[in-house]
Tab-separated table of C-alpha atoms and ligand atoms in Angstrom:
chain	number	residue	atom	x	y	z
A	1290	MET	CA	41.503	47.595	37.850
A	1291	SER	CA	44.057	45.336	39.627
A	1292	GLY	CA	40.995	43.999	41.693
A	1293	PHE	CA	39.239	42.919	38.491
A	1294	LYS	CA	42.308	41.095	37.317
A	1295	LYS	CA	42.790	39.194	40.599
A	1296	ARG	CA	39.219	38.066	40.859
A	1297	PRO	CA	39.514	35.075	38.315
A	1298	VAL	CA	42.845	33.885	39.911
A	1299	PHE	CA	41.225	34.161	43.293
A	1300	LEU	CA	38.084	32.116	42.102
A	1301	SER	CA	40.195	29.445	40.281
A	1302	ILE	CA	42.054	28.944	43.760
A	1303	ILE	CA	38.710	28.417	45.292
A	1304	VAL	CA	37.447	26.007	42.712
A	1305	LEU	CA	40.558	24.156	42.889
A	1306	LEU	CA	40.548	23.976	46.712
A	1307	SER	CA	37.031	22.868	46.556
A	1308	LEU	CA	37.947	20.062	44.156
A	1309	PHE	CA	40.862	19.095	46.262
A	1310	LEU	CA	38.812	18.967	49.455
A	1311	ALA	CA	35.891	16.996	47.563
A	1312	SER	CA	38.415	14.305	46.384
A	1313	SER	CA	40.440	13.976	49.621
A	1314	HIS	CA	37.288	13.882	51.903
A	1315	PRO	CA	34.995	11.352	50.104
A	1316	ALA	CA	31.744	12.049	52.006
A	1317	ARG	CA	30.557	9.283	49.607
A	1318	ALA	CA	32.493	6.540	51.233
A	1319	GLN	CA	31.186	6.938	54.812
A	1320	THR	CA	28.172	4.449	54.969
A	1321	LEU	CA	30.016	1.551	53.526
A	1322	LYS	CA	33.179	2.251	55.764
A	1323	ALA	CA	30.831	2.524	58.819
A	1324	VAL	CA	29.051	-0.583	57.859
A	1325	MET	CA	32.263	-2.577	57.535
A	1326	GLU	CA	33.797	-1.220	60.747
A	1327	ARG	CA	30.495	-2.272	62.577
A	1328	GLY	CA	30.324	-5.626	60.955
A	1329	THR	CA	26.624	-5.463	60.417
A	1330	LEU	CA	24.285	-3.762	58.147
A	1331	ASN	CA	21.455	-1.687	59.839
A	1332	CYS	CA	18.300	-2.181	57.830
A	1333	GLY	CA	14.989	-0.509	58.364
A	1334	VAL	CA	11.852	-2.856	57.584
A	1335	GLY	CA	8.316	-2.921	58.332
A	1336	GLN	CA	6.812	-4.149	61.601
A	1337	GLY	CA	5.252	-7.450	60.536
A	1338	LEU	CA	3.956	-7.555	57.016
A	1339	LEU	CA	3.747	-10.979	55.573
A	1340	GLY	CA	5.836	-11.440	52.438
A	1341	PHE	CA	7.870	-8.297	52.791
A	1342	SER	CA	9.161	-8.272	56.425
A	1343	SER	CA	7.858	-10.487	59.314
A	1344	MET	CA	9.308	-12.654	61.861
A	1345	ASP	CA	8.816	-16.366	61.155
A	1346	ASP	CA	8.044	-18.968	63.835
A	1347	LYS	CA	11.936	-19.254	64.688
A	1348	ASN	CA	12.105	-15.476	65.295
A	1349	VAL	CA	14.030	-14.981	62.036
A	1350	TRP	CA	13.142	-11.996	59.623
A	1351	THR	CA	11.919	-13.122	56.278
A	1352	GLY	CA	10.409	-11.489	53.269
A	1353	LEU	CA	11.335	-9.704	50.054
A	1354	ASP	CA	12.205	-6.512	51.782
A	1355	VAL	CA	14.367	-8.483	54.135
A	1356	ASP	CA	16.090	-10.463	51.435
A	1357	ILE	CA	17.258	-7.193	49.892
A	1358	CYS	CA	19.129	-6.232	52.969
A	1359	ARG	CA	20.501	-9.775	53.304
A	1360	ALA	CA	21.751	-9.511	49.712
A	1361	VAL	CA	23.392	-6.197	50.566
A	1362	ALA	CA	24.939	-7.744	53.525
A	1363	ALA	CA	26.149	-10.812	51.511
A	1364	ALA	CA	27.635	-8.455	49.052
A	1365	ILE	CA	29.638	-6.745	51.654
A	1366	PHE	CA	30.552	-9.450	54.188
A	1367	GLY	CA	29.925	-12.740	52.247
A	1368	ASP	CA	27.467	-13.414	54.969
A	1369	PRO	CA	23.656	-12.614	54.857
A	1370	ALA	CA	23.273	-12.963	58.636
A	1371	LYS	CA	25.270	-9.781	59.235
A	1372	VAL	CA	21.936	-7.598	59.234
A	1373	THR	CA	20.411	-5.947	62.196
A	1374	PHE	CA	16.789	-5.478	61.448
A	1375	THR	CA	14.925	-2.291	62.988
A	1376	PRO	CA	11.027	-2.528	62.504
A	1377	LEU	CA	9.666	0.976	61.630
A	1378	ASP	CA	6.305	2.380	61.350
A	1379	ALA	CA	5.206	4.538	58.524
A	1380	ALA	CA	5.598	7.881	60.107
A	1381	THR	CA	9.032	7.359	61.676
A	1382	ARG	CA	10.657	5.377	58.750
A	1383	PHE	CA	12.139	8.333	56.811
A	1384	SER	CA	13.568	10.176	59.875
A	1385	ALA	CA	15.276	6.944	61.046
A	1386	LEU	CA	17.137	6.801	57.761
A	1387	GLN	CA	17.948	10.556	57.844
A	1388	SER	CA	19.262	10.223	61.513
A	1389	ASN	CA	21.665	7.280	60.619
A	1390	LYS	CA	19.663	4.922	62.708
A	1391	VAL	CA	19.559	2.687	59.684
A	1392	ASP	CA	21.853	2.557	56.674
A	1393	VAL	CA	19.173	1.572	54.294
A	1394	LEU	CA	15.346	1.635	54.401
A	1395	SER	CA	13.751	-1.579	52.849
A	1396	ARG	CA	10.167	-1.242	53.977
A	1397	ASN	CA	7.392	-1.339	51.465
A	1398	SER	CA	8.145	2.505	50.774
A	1399	THR	CA	6.965	4.190	47.682
A	1400	TRP	CA	9.455	6.051	45.529
A	1401	THR	CA	7.896	9.429	45.127
A	1402	MET	CA	9.364	12.801	44.052
A	1403	SER	CA	8.905	14.523	47.394
A	1404	ARG	CA	10.680	11.884	49.409
A	1405	GLU	CA	13.733	12.574	47.178
A	1406	SER	CA	13.320	16.420	46.746
A	1407	SER	CA	12.396	17.196	50.271
A	1408	LEU	CA	13.442	14.581	52.613
A	1409	GLY	CA	16.977	14.160	51.293
A	1410	LEU	CA	16.692	10.567	50.444
A	1411	MET	CA	17.194	8.531	47.032
A	1412	PHE	CA	15.630	5.426	46.014
A	1413	ALA	CA	18.039	2.796	44.706
A	1414	GLY	CA	15.493	1.067	42.469
A	1415	VAL	CA	12.142	-0.831	42.367
A	1416	ALA	CA	12.098	-4.023	44.291
A	1417	TYR	CA	8.348	-4.488	43.680
A	1418	TYR	CA	5.896	-2.584	41.543
A	1419	ASP	CA	2.694	-2.126	43.551
A	1420	GLY	CA	-0.362	-0.078	43.359
A	1421	GLN	CA	-3.118	1.005	45.761
A	1422	GLY	CA	-6.348	-0.998	46.177
A	1423	PHE	CA	-9.348	-1.544	48.302
A	1424	LEU	CA	-10.517	-4.339	50.478
A	1425	LEU	CA	-13.903	-4.898	51.868
A	1426	ARG	CA	-16.466	-7.537	52.966
A	1427	ARG	CA	-17.933	-9.617	50.240
A	1428	ASP	CA	-21.432	-9.161	51.545
A	1429	ALA	CA	-21.077	-5.402	51.142
A	1430	GLY	CA	-22.327	-6.026	47.632
A	1431	VAL	CA	-19.855	-3.647	46.054
A	1432	ASP	CA	-17.900	-4.493	43.175
A	1433	THR	CA	-16.278	-1.453	41.744
A	1434	ALA	CA	-14.531	1.213	43.709
A	1435	LEU	CA	-16.706	3.748	42.208
A	1436	GLN	CA	-19.271	2.686	44.519
A	1437	LEU	CA	-17.502	3.580	47.583
A	1438	GLY	CA	-18.956	7.136	48.122
A	1439	GLY	CA	-20.005	7.667	51.676
A	1440	LYS	CA	-18.149	4.560	53.152
A	1441	THR	CA	-15.636	4.960	55.915
A	1442	VAL	CA	-12.137	3.883	54.761
A	1443	CYS	CA	-9.367	2.751	57.130
A	1444	THR	CA	-5.916	3.868	56.288
A	1445	GLN	CA	-2.300	4.551	57.739
A	1446	THR	CA	-1.122	8.004	58.658
A	1447	GLY	CA	2.249	9.235	56.955
A	1448	THR	CA	1.580	6.889	53.861
A	1449	THR	CA	1.079	7.810	50.185
A	1450	THR	CA	-2.031	5.675	50.670
A	1451	GLU	CA	-3.697	8.287	52.660
A	1452	LEU	CA	-2.979	11.036	50.027
A	1453	ASN	CA	-4.126	8.803	47.227
A	1454	LEU	CA	-7.273	8.089	48.759
A	1455	ALA	CA	-8.233	11.771	49.281
A	1456	ASP	CA	-7.338	12.378	45.467
A	1457	TYR	CA	-9.376	9.404	44.203
A	1458	PHE	CA	-12.499	10.129	46.101
A	1459	SER	CA	-12.450	13.999	45.172
A	1460	ALA	CA	-11.503	13.241	41.502
A	1461	ASN	CA	-14.670	10.918	41.497
A	1462	ASP	CA	-16.744	13.435	43.290
A	1463	MET	CA	-17.375	10.904	46.124
A	1464	PRO	CA	-17.927	11.810	49.784
A	1465	LEU	CA	-15.189	10.122	52.214
A	1466	LYS	CA	-14.881	9.448	55.613
A	1467	VAL	CA	-11.325	8.583	56.633
A	1468	LEU	CA	-10.091	6.706	59.606
A	1469	ALA	CA	-6.432	7.178	59.755
A	1470	LEU	CA	-4.348	5.108	62.184
A	1471	GLY	CA	-0.680	4.776	63.125
A	1472	THR	CA	0.127	1.280	62.283
A	1473	ALA	CA	-1.259	-1.532	59.957
A	1474	GLU	CA	-2.236	-3.529	62.929
A	1475	GLU	CA	-4.449	-0.796	64.163
A	1476	SER	CA	-5.935	-0.236	60.659
A	1477	LEU	CA	-6.707	-3.953	60.279
A	1478	LYS	CA	-8.217	-4.084	63.760
A	1479	ALA	CA	-10.404	-1.287	63.193
A	1480	TYR	CA	-11.657	-2.857	60.002
A	1481	ASP	CA	-12.112	-6.179	61.706
A	1482	ASP	CA	-14.124	-4.338	64.371
A	1483	ARG	CA	-16.137	-2.731	61.637
A	1484	LYS	CA	-15.033	0.679	62.651
A	1485	CYS	CA	-14.619	1.289	58.941
A	1486	ASP	CA	-16.349	-0.387	55.993
A	1487	VAL	CA	-13.015	-0.528	53.678
A	1488	LEU	CA	-9.508	-1.077	54.256
A	1489	THR	CA	-7.140	0.685	51.674
A	1490	SER	CA	-3.171	-0.083	51.239
A	1491	ASP	CA	-0.778	-1.275	48.623
A	1492	VAL	CA	-2.450	-4.339	46.934
A	1493	SER	CA	0.312	-6.565	48.216
A	1494	GLN	CA	-0.423	-5.566	51.754
A	1495	LEU	CA	-4.177	-6.231	51.233
A	1496	TYR	CA	-3.219	-9.871	50.373
A	1497	ALA	CA	-1.155	-10.072	53.287
A	1498	GLU	CA	-3.539	-8.357	55.762
A	1499	ARG	CA	-6.468	-10.475	54.456
A	1500	LEU	CA	-4.859	-13.564	55.611
A	1501	LYS	CA	-4.702	-12.482	59.172
A	1502	LEU	CA	-8.619	-12.084	59.222
A	1503	SER	CA	-10.606	-14.924	60.600
A	1504	ALA	CA	-12.396	-15.884	57.358
A	1505	PRO	CA	-10.127	-14.473	54.646
A	1506	ASP	CA	-12.452	-15.532	51.747
A	1507	SER	CA	-15.320	-13.302	53.003
A	1508	HIS	CA	-13.374	-10.312	51.919
A	1509	ILE	CA	-12.555	-9.155	48.587
A	1510	ILE	CA	-10.038	-6.817	46.857
A	1511	LEU	CA	-11.791	-4.484	44.367
A	1512	PRO	CA	-10.308	-4.622	40.712
A	1513	GLU	CA	-9.325	-0.935	40.704
A	1514	VAL	CA	-5.663	-0.074	41.336
A	1515	ILE	CA	-5.727	3.652	41.889
A	1516	SER	CA	-1.944	4.548	42.084
A	1517	LYS	CA	1.529	3.731	41.167
A	1518	GLU	CA	3.452	2.341	44.163
A	1519	PRO	CA	6.974	1.527	42.933
A	1520	LEU	CA	8.522	0.097	46.272
A	1521	GLY	CA	12.237	-0.033	46.925
A	1522	PRO	CA	15.204	0.539	49.159
A	1523	ALA	CA	15.910	4.077	49.990
A	1524	VAL	CA	19.340	5.555	51.194
A	1525	ARG	CA	20.464	8.951	52.255
A	1526	GLN	CA	21.546	11.474	49.625
A	1527	GLY	CA	25.239	12.414	49.448
A	1528	ASP	CA	26.798	9.009	49.580
A	1529	ASP	CA	26.978	7.939	45.948
A	1530	GLN	CA	29.279	4.918	46.785
A	1531	TRP	CA	26.630	3.416	49.121
A	1532	PHE	CA	23.687	4.374	46.727
A	1533	ASN	CA	25.670	2.454	43.971
A	1534	LEU	CA	26.297	-0.580	46.099
A	1535	VAL	CA	22.417	-0.823	47.139
A	1536	LYS	CA	21.285	0.101	43.642
A	1537	TRP	CA	23.563	-2.579	41.825
A	1538	THR	CA	22.803	-5.287	44.269
A	1539	LEU	CA	19.121	-5.105	43.625
A	1540	TYR	CA	20.101	-5.011	39.802
A	1541	SER	CA	22.472	-7.888	40.072
A	1542	LEU	CA	19.470	-10.052	41.620
A	1543	ILE	CA	17.187	-8.988	38.572
A	1544	ASN	CA	20.116	-9.585	35.946
A	1545	ALA	CA	20.784	-12.951	37.759
A	1546	GLU	CA	17.245	-13.921	36.876
A	1547	GLU	CA	17.442	-12.718	33.387
A	1548	LEU	CA	20.610	-14.604	32.904
A	1549	GLY	CA	19.234	-18.020	34.457
A	1550	VAL	CA	21.797	-17.721	37.459
A	1551	LYS	CA	20.136	-19.194	40.600
A	1552	SER	CA	21.245	-20.000	44.073
A	1553	THR	CA	21.351	-23.482	43.198
A	1554	THR	CA	23.532	-22.989	39.937
A	1555	ILE	CA	25.676	-20.325	41.225
A	1556	ASP	CA	28.727	-22.660	41.352
A	1557	ASP	CA	28.311	-23.524	37.621
A	1558	ALA	CA	27.827	-19.892	36.878
A	1559	VAL	CA	31.243	-19.079	38.242
A	1560	LYS	CA	32.656	-21.420	35.675
A	1561	SER	CA	30.565	-19.986	32.836
A	1562	PRO	CA	32.245	-18.896	29.636
A	1563	ASN	CA	29.242	-16.529	28.962
A	1564	PRO	CA	30.720	-12.887	29.215
A	1565	ASN	CA	27.433	-11.648	30.692
A	1566	ILE	CA	27.516	-14.221	33.475
A	1567	LYS	CA	31.341	-13.618	33.886
A	1568	ARG	CA	30.827	-10.058	34.670
A	1569	LEU	CA	27.999	-10.531	36.885
A	1570	VAL	CA	29.720	-13.070	39.066
A	1571	GLY	CA	32.986	-11.436	39.084
A	1572	THR	CA	35.108	-13.887	36.899
A	1573	GLU	CA	35.799	-10.958	34.421
A	1574	GLY	CA	36.162	-7.241	35.299
A	1575	GLU	CA	36.550	-5.318	38.507
A	1576	PHE	CA	32.875	-4.375	39.079
A	1577	GLY	CA	32.851	-5.245	42.790
A	1578	ALA	CA	36.087	-3.532	43.394
A	1579	GLN	CA	34.634	-0.562	41.832
A	1580	LEU	CA	31.850	-0.471	44.226
A	1581	GLY	CA	34.200	-0.893	47.262
A	1582	VAL	CA	33.406	-4.693	47.746
A	1583	ALA	CA	34.818	-8.032	46.524
A	1584	ASN	CA	34.517	-8.901	42.846
A	1585	ASP	CA	32.224	-11.780	43.514
A	1586	TRP	CA	29.750	-9.493	45.446
A	1587	ALA	CA	26.828	-10.445	43.180
A	1588	ALA	CA	27.699	-14.164	43.393
A	1589	ARG	CA	27.617	-13.867	47.068
A	1590	ALA	CA	24.235	-12.081	47.070
A	1591	VAL	CA	22.610	-14.695	44.799
A	1592	ARG	CA	24.210	-17.637	46.527
A	1593	ALA	CA	22.637	-16.314	49.961
A	1594	VAL	CA	19.323	-15.355	48.960
A	1595	GLY	CA	18.752	-16.335	45.361
A	1596	ASN	CA	17.850	-14.254	42.102
A	1597	TYR	CA	15.088	-11.902	41.847
A	1598	GLY	CA	12.617	-14.607	40.881
A	1599	GLU	CA	13.598	-16.974	43.501
A	1600	ILE	CA	13.124	-13.973	46.088
A	1601	TYR	CA	9.828	-13.162	44.605
A	1602	GLU	CA	8.298	-16.750	44.641
A	1603	ARG	CA	9.573	-17.608	47.986
A	1604	ASN	CA	8.231	-14.688	49.704
A	1605	VAL	CA	5.176	-13.305	47.757
A	1606	GLY	CA	4.726	-15.740	44.831
A	1607	THR	CA	3.799	-19.236	44.286
A	1608	GLN	CA	5.638	-20.701	46.981
A	1609	SER	CA	4.285	-18.380	49.643
A	1610	LYS	CA	0.933	-18.105	51.327
A	1611	LEU	CA	0.265	-14.893	49.428
A	1612	SER	CA	0.386	-16.382	45.914
A	1613	ILE	CA	0.565	-13.043	44.181
A	1614	PRO	CA	1.083	-13.440	40.270
A	1615	ARG	CA	4.248	-11.966	38.928
A	1616	GLY	CA	2.159	-9.478	36.906
A	1617	LEU	CA	4.343	-6.290	36.527
A	1618	ASN	CA	7.030	-7.848	38.572
A	1619	ALA	CA	7.850	-10.283	35.919
A	1620	LEU	CA	10.922	-9.553	33.945
A	1621	TRP	CA	10.711	-7.389	30.850
A	1622	THR	CA	11.460	-10.344	28.611
A	1623	GLN	CA	8.241	-12.429	30.211
A	1624	GLY	CA	5.667	-9.502	30.017
A	1625	GLY	CA	6.606	-7.533	33.004
A	1626	ILE	CA	8.582	-4.389	33.659
A	1627	GLN	CA	11.431	-5.555	35.773
A	1628	TYR	CA	14.479	-4.469	33.896
A	1629	ALA	CA	17.989	-4.072	35.161
A	1630	PRO	CA	20.691	-2.118	33.306
A	1631	PRO	CA	23.603	-4.393	32.435
A	1632	VAL	CA	26.720	-5.165	34.278
A	1633	ARG	CA	29.084	-3.732	31.652
B	2767	GSH	N1	3.828	2.236	50.068
B	2767	GSH	C1	3.311	3.292	50.986
B	2767	GSH	C2	2.515	2.668	52.035
B	2767	GSH	C3	3.446	2.048	53.107
B	2767	GSH	C4	2.820	1.726	54.522
B	2767	GSH	O1	3.592	1.887	55.483
B	2767	GSH	N2	1.671	0.961	54.377
B	2767	GSH	C5	1.199	0.514	55.597
B	2767	GSH	C6	-0.286	0.063	55.449
B	2767	GSH	S1	-1.331	1.120	54.599
B	2767	GSH	C7	2.133	-0.507	56.233
B	2767	GSH	O2	2.638	-1.305	55.344
B	2767	GSH	N3	2.204	-0.667	57.406
B	2767	GSH	C8	3.185	-1.730	57.931
B	2767	GSH	C9	3.527	-1.460	59.210
B	2767	GSH	O3	3.097	-0.427	59.794
B	2767	GSH	O4	4.510	-2.257	59.567
B	2767	GSH	C10	4.138	4.301	51.376
B	2767	GSH	O5	5.548	4.101	51.163
B	2767	GSH	O6	3.735	5.244	51.896
């Protein structure tokens, strides 16, 4: 009898002890602390994908994925240069994050369920809504993906691309020959050498890869988009503070665009009486401090890399060689689906 009476007391002690341990050892604070002590953010990027992550002629990393990391560095240090970029291929990108080689993975990676449910990662948001498409020679005389049966298709191992390709061909009852390679460079070379008839990848990458071919205009991208590829920065699970910082940095860039706050107008924004802008730039509230950084964290990020629209246009939009229309990546107020929860 006495054993039964004691058990609830014993259980309560265990519960209280675990709560105490959880609050006194905040595993959640480890990444930000480590980054601050190290003085640089370790960011995993692609290996040379124009518009997203590539080195310019001065050996400086540029691109939309690169700018997300620069924004996080600016939010933490007030300095977008405090980032160390690690180029990663598709197959090793997630283990690099799992093993702490990088603090954040910002590398044209699709947010999928299994990457969260089985790899112990979490996507902090969507930096670019993409989808998978097909590129082939204009003179192949093909104008719909439904005519691709029997063709050899080049793709990259360890990607959603490889999986969607098999699904699409089997769903449409088309025979498929796949040539799966280790890097985007190898896939493009195989396509250029006519080892495959078709190159498949996220559509944004097809735009980028096409520019590397000797006569870009003789290759077309078919109209079908066969999958959803929401690309965004990923972090390890179990560090809520870090997850929140990466997530809200991305959201602050999107909110800045919605509020008309730009890199060139940030000094006016800091004087703005608009309460939405005040919360964003940190002249009202303690939002930055609650994330573990300075209250003007978002202003620092926008000053460094611009708002989401500026980042988009500079890297992949009208001011870039890719010239990809905003499409789904326009703000929700402008016909797209980019939508950030409020700073409130
Ligand atoms: N978004 C897809 C595909 C990502 C991916 O790695 N795509 C290849 C091309 S199909 C690529 O970008 N490679 C760039 C590189 O190897 O640096 C995913 O997350 O699995």
